[in-house]
């Protein structure tokens, strides 16, 4: 059973478009992290959100943690080809990370 | 930032043989290391958690006798896939966390192909 469901699974867009990726669960997490992974490499941490309702911005990326700490979203403004990759959310639970199902993003020039 | 390395980066082995994968924290002491497996086009699945000097804790469904984990020092953990079979072919990723730290630092992964 996958605790963290991401949507959409795949996203193919043109450069300059905006997009939102969702990460949903019925479980409460002490923190939630977002990673980006390129093919053949390990995941790279983008952000950690800890407080319910927290919003963090990283250049064109905006991350939000749900009030109940069960869900999160990642919004990318004006996507660029360099944003292409696999985006993974991961919830921290009892000192372990539970990874989401993943969203594969492709941005065409 | 904290750096974690894995060796080898890729390995091909014959069915029935054993393969050892190393995970090293290069610039910090890792009290806890984690091993994940990632099948093509899928997410990371936690296999086991190892603390330095103690036995690893395996996730449900992961055979501890098949995936041997050793965390003998604060900078090195090894995963040995014993009697490998083609279905063990996967991308194996380790991560390391320092004492008192919640953040995990991920290695670059090891691609295992069993023929």
Short mmCIF file of C-alpha atoms in Angstrom, two decimals:
data_model
loop_
_atom_site.label_atom_id
_atom_site.label_comp_id
_atom_site.label_asym_id
_atom_site.label_seq_id
_atom_site.Cartn_x
_atom_site.Cartn_y
_atom_site.Cartn_z
CA UNK A 1 0.00 0.00 0.00
CA UNK A 2 1.43 3.34 -1.11
CA UNK A 3 0.94 5.87 1.64
CA UNK A 4 1.71 8.88 -0.52
CA UNK A 5 -0.03 9.32 -3.84
CA UNK A 6 1.23 11.87 -6.29
CA UNK A 7 -0.70 13.37 -9.17
CA UNK A 8 -0.34 13.62 -11.99
CA UNK A 9 1.93 10.66 -12.73
CA UNK A 10 3.19 12.22 -15.93
CA UNK A 11 3.22 15.78 -17.14
CA UNK A 12 4.44 16.99 -20.50
CA UNK A 13 4.33 20.75 -21.05
CA UNK A 14 5.82 23.56 -23.08
CA UNK A 15 8.46 25.90 -21.73
CA UNK A 16 6.87 28.86 -19.97
CA UNK A 17 3.79 27.04 -18.70
CA UNK A 18 2.88 26.73 -15.02
CA UNK A 19 2.19 23.42 -13.29
CA UNK A 20 1.22 21.98 -9.95
CA UNK A 21 2.08 18.58 -8.55
CA UNK A 22 0.09 17.15 -5.68
CA UNK A 23 1.13 14.76 -2.94
CA UNK A 24 -1.70 13.27 -0.88
CA UNK A 25 -1.98 10.90 2.03
CA UNK A 26 -4.37 9.87 4.76
CA UNK A 27 -1.46 9.75 7.19
CA UNK A 28 0.05 12.61 9.17
CA UNK A 29 3.75 13.28 8.72
CA UNK A 30 6.13 15.14 11.00
CA UNK A 31 7.69 16.74 7.94
CA UNK A 32 7.50 16.44 4.20
CA UNK A 33 10.26 16.74 1.68
CA UNK A 34 10.37 17.25 -2.06
CA UNK A 35 13.11 15.78 -4.22
CA UNK A 36 14.04 15.88 -7.87
CA UNK A 37 15.72 12.90 -9.44
CA UNK A 38 17.44 12.69 -12.81
CA UNK A 39 17.86 9.35 -14.63
CA UNK A 40 20.63 7.20 -13.17
CA UNK A 41 21.18 9.48 -10.18
CA UNK A 42 20.09 9.70 -6.57
CA UNK A 43 17.32 12.09 -5.52
CA UNK A 44 18.30 15.66 -4.65
CA UNK A 45 16.51 17.46 -1.85
CA UNK A 46 14.63 20.58 -2.91
CA UNK A 47 12.86 21.57 0.29
CA UNK A 48 11.61 20.39 3.67
CA UNK A 49 8.34 21.65 5.11
CA UNK A 50 7.55 21.06 8.75
CA UNK A 51 4.66 23.22 9.91
CA UNK A 52 1.07 22.72 8.78
CA UNK A 53 0.14 25.46 6.32
CA UNK A 54 3.76 26.32 5.67
CA UNK A 55 4.67 27.81 2.31
CA UNK A 56 8.23 27.90 1.01
CA UNK A 57 9.53 29.44 -2.16
CA UNK A 58 12.63 28.43 -4.03
CA UNK A 59 13.00 30.71 -7.06
CA UNK A 60 10.22 29.57 -9.42
CA UNK A 61 9.14 26.69 -7.16
CA UNK A 62 6.52 27.12 -4.43
CA UNK A 63 5.93 24.37 -1.90
CA UNK A 64 2.98 24.15 0.45
CA UNK A 65 2.33 21.79 3.35
CA UNK A 66 -1.31 21.12 4.13
CA UNK A 67 -2.79 22.41 7.38
CA UNK A 68 -3.26 18.86 8.66
CA UNK A 69 0.24 17.80 7.51
CA UNK A 70 -1.23 15.08 5.31
CA UNK A 71 -0.68 16.60 1.90
CA UNK A 72 1.54 18.95 -0.02
CA UNK A 73 1.83 20.66 -3.37
CA UNK A 74 4.63 21.85 -5.60
CA UNK A 75 3.93 24.67 -8.03
CA UNK A 76 6.39 25.60 -10.76
CA UNK A 77 6.03 28.94 -12.49
CA UNK A 78 7.27 29.41 -16.05
CA UNK A 79 8.71 25.94 -16.40
CA UNK A 80 12.02 25.52 -18.18
CA UNK A 81 13.55 22.47 -19.89
CA UNK A 82 15.99 22.26 -16.99
CA UNK A 83 13.05 21.46 -14.71
CA UNK A 84 12.62 18.12 -16.47
CA UNK A 85 12.93 15.18 -14.09
CA UNK A 86 11.18 12.92 -11.62
CA UNK A 87 9.69 14.81 -8.69
CA UNK A 88 9.22 12.86 -5.49
CA UNK A 89 7.56 13.85 -2.27
CA UNK A 90 8.59 12.00 0.87
CA UNK A 91 6.92 12.06 4.27
CA UNK A 92 8.83 11.53 7.45
CA UNK A 93 7.26 9.01 9.77
CA UNK A 94 8.98 7.37 12.76
CA UNK A 95 12.43 8.44 11.54
CA UNK A 96 11.84 6.92 8.10
CA UNK A 97 11.05 8.51 4.78
CA UNK A 98 8.06 7.22 2.87
CA UNK A 99 8.36 8.20 -0.77
CA UNK A 100 5.45 9.17 -2.97
CA UNK A 101 4.60 7.50 -6.24
CA UNK A 102 6.44 10.16 -8.24
CA UNK A 103 5.60 12.65 -10.98
CA UNK A 104 7.59 12.56 -14.17
CA UNK A 105 7.82 16.05 -15.70
CA UNK A 106 9.03 16.82 -19.18
CA UNK A 107 9.34 20.41 -20.33
CA UNK A 108 9.77 20.97 -24.04
CA UNK A 109 11.56 24.05 -25.39
CA UNK B 1 27.21 19.92 1.95
CA UNK B 2 27.25 16.33 3.07
CA UNK B 3 28.42 13.90 0.41
CA UNK B 4 27.52 10.26 0.11
CA UNK B 5 29.18 7.98 -2.41
CA UNK B 6 28.29 4.53 -3.68
CA UNK B 7 30.46 1.92 -5.29
CA UNK B 8 30.16 0.52 -7.83
CA UNK B 9 27.93 2.84 -9.84
CA UNK B 10 26.84 -0.10 -11.95
CA UNK B 11 27.42 -3.83 -11.91
CA UNK B 12 26.43 -6.78 -14.04
CA UNK B 13 26.52 -10.23 -12.50
CA UNK B 14 25.39 -13.73 -13.34
CA UNK B 15 22.42 -15.34 -11.71
CA UNK B 16 23.37 -17.16 -8.51
CA UNK B 17 26.34 -14.98 -7.63
CA UNK B 18 26.57 -12.40 -4.83
CA UNK B 19 27.18 -8.70 -5.23
CA UNK B 20 28.35 -6.19 -2.63
CA UNK B 21 27.46 -2.50 -2.83
CA UNK B 22 29.23 0.06 -0.66
CA UNK B 23 27.81 3.29 0.70
CA UNK B 24 30.17 5.84 2.23
CA UNK B 25 29.61 9.16 3.94
CA UNK B 26 32.61 11.22 2.86
CA UNK B 27 32.57 14.23 5.14
CA UNK B 28 30.39 13.34 8.10
CA UNK B 29 29.71 10.50 10.45
CA UNK B 30 26.55 8.62 9.60
CA UNK B 31 24.94 7.00 12.59
CA UNK B 32 22.09 5.76 10.44
CA UNK B 33 22.10 4.58 6.86
CA UNK B 34 19.15 3.60 4.73
CA UNK B 35 18.94 1.34 1.71
CA UNK B 36 16.33 1.85 -0.97
CA UNK B 37 15.43 0.01 -4.14
CA UNK B 38 13.96 1.64 -7.20
CA UNK B 39 12.54 -0.33 -10.12
CA UNK B 40 12.31 1.33 -13.55
CA UNK B 41 9.80 4.15 -13.69
CA UNK B 42 8.88 3.63 -10.05
CA UNK B 43 9.53 5.41 -6.79
CA UNK B 44 12.01 4.58 -4.05
CA UNK B 45 11.06 1.81 -1.66
CA UNK B 46 12.83 1.57 1.68
CA UNK B 47 14.45 -1.82 2.16
CA UNK B 48 16.17 -1.46 5.51
CA UNK B 49 17.56 0.91 8.11
CA UNK B 50 20.94 0.29 9.68
CA UNK B 51 22.49 1.89 12.70
CA UNK B 52 26.23 1.73 13.24
CA UNK B 53 27.19 -1.29 15.27
CA UNK B 54 23.79 -2.92 15.39
CA UNK B 55 21.67 -5.18 13.22
CA UNK B 56 19.69 -3.67 10.40
CA UNK B 57 15.93 -3.31 10.58
CA UNK B 58 14.26 -4.64 7.47
CA UNK B 59 10.97 -3.47 5.99
CA UNK B 60 8.15 -5.92 5.59
CA UNK B 61 8.64 -8.18 2.60
CA UNK B 62 12.40 -7.69 2.36
CA UNK B 63 14.36 -10.92 2.93
CA UNK B 64 17.10 -10.24 5.44
CA UNK B 65 19.01 -13.39 4.46
CA UNK B 66 19.07 -12.32 0.84
CA UNK B 67 19.96 -8.67 1.39
CA UNK B 68 22.75 -8.61 3.94
CA UNK B 69 23.49 -5.23 5.44
CA UNK B 70 26.57 -4.36 7.44
CA UNK B 71 27.17 -0.99 9.06
CA UNK B 72 30.48 -1.59 10.77
CA UNK B 73 31.70 1.99 10.90
CA UNK B 74 30.28 5.50 11.01
CA UNK B 75 31.22 6.10 7.40
CA UNK B 76 30.53 2.80 5.67
CA UNK B 77 27.55 0.54 5.12
CA UNK B 78 27.43 -2.36 2.71
CA UNK B 79 24.55 -4.17 1.04
CA UNK B 80 25.24 -7.67 -0.24
CA UNK B 81 22.72 -9.21 -2.60
CA UNK B 82 23.19 -12.94 -2.15
CA UNK B 83 22.36 -15.51 -4.83
CA UNK B 84 21.17 -12.77 -7.13
CA UNK B 85 18.40 -13.45 -9.62
CA UNK B 86 17.21 -11.40 -12.60
CA UNK B 87 14.28 -10.06 -10.55
CA UNK B 88 16.83 -8.44 -8.22
CA UNK B 89 17.92 -6.20 -11.07
CA UNK B 90 17.20 -2.70 -9.89
CA UNK B 91 18.64 0.68 -8.92
CA UNK B 92 19.88 0.54 -5.33
CA UNK B 93 20.23 3.84 -3.50
CA UNK B 94 21.62 4.48 -0.04
CA UNK B 95 21.24 7.50 2.18
CA UNK B 96 22.96 8.56 5.36
CA UNK B 97 21.94 10.65 8.33
CA UNK B 98 24.20 12.12 10.97
CA UNK B 99 23.69 11.96 14.69
CA UNK B 100 20.72 14.05 15.77
CA UNK B 101 19.93 14.98 12.20
CA UNK B 102 16.73 14.15 10.41
CA UNK B 103 17.97 14.97 6.95
CA UNK B 104 19.05 12.09 4.78
CA UNK B 105 21.81 12.61 2.23
CA UNK B 106 21.45 10.37 -0.77
CA UNK B 107 24.09 8.55 -2.73
CA UNK B 108 24.16 8.49 -6.54
CA UNK B 109 22.81 4.94 -6.73
CA UNK B 110 24.06 1.61 -8.04
CA UNK B 111 22.50 -0.03 -11.08
CA UNK B 112 22.48 -3.81 -10.66
CA UNK B 113 21.76 -6.04 -13.63
CA UNK B 114 21.55 -9.79 -13.07
CA UNK B 115 21.78 -11.89 -16.21
#
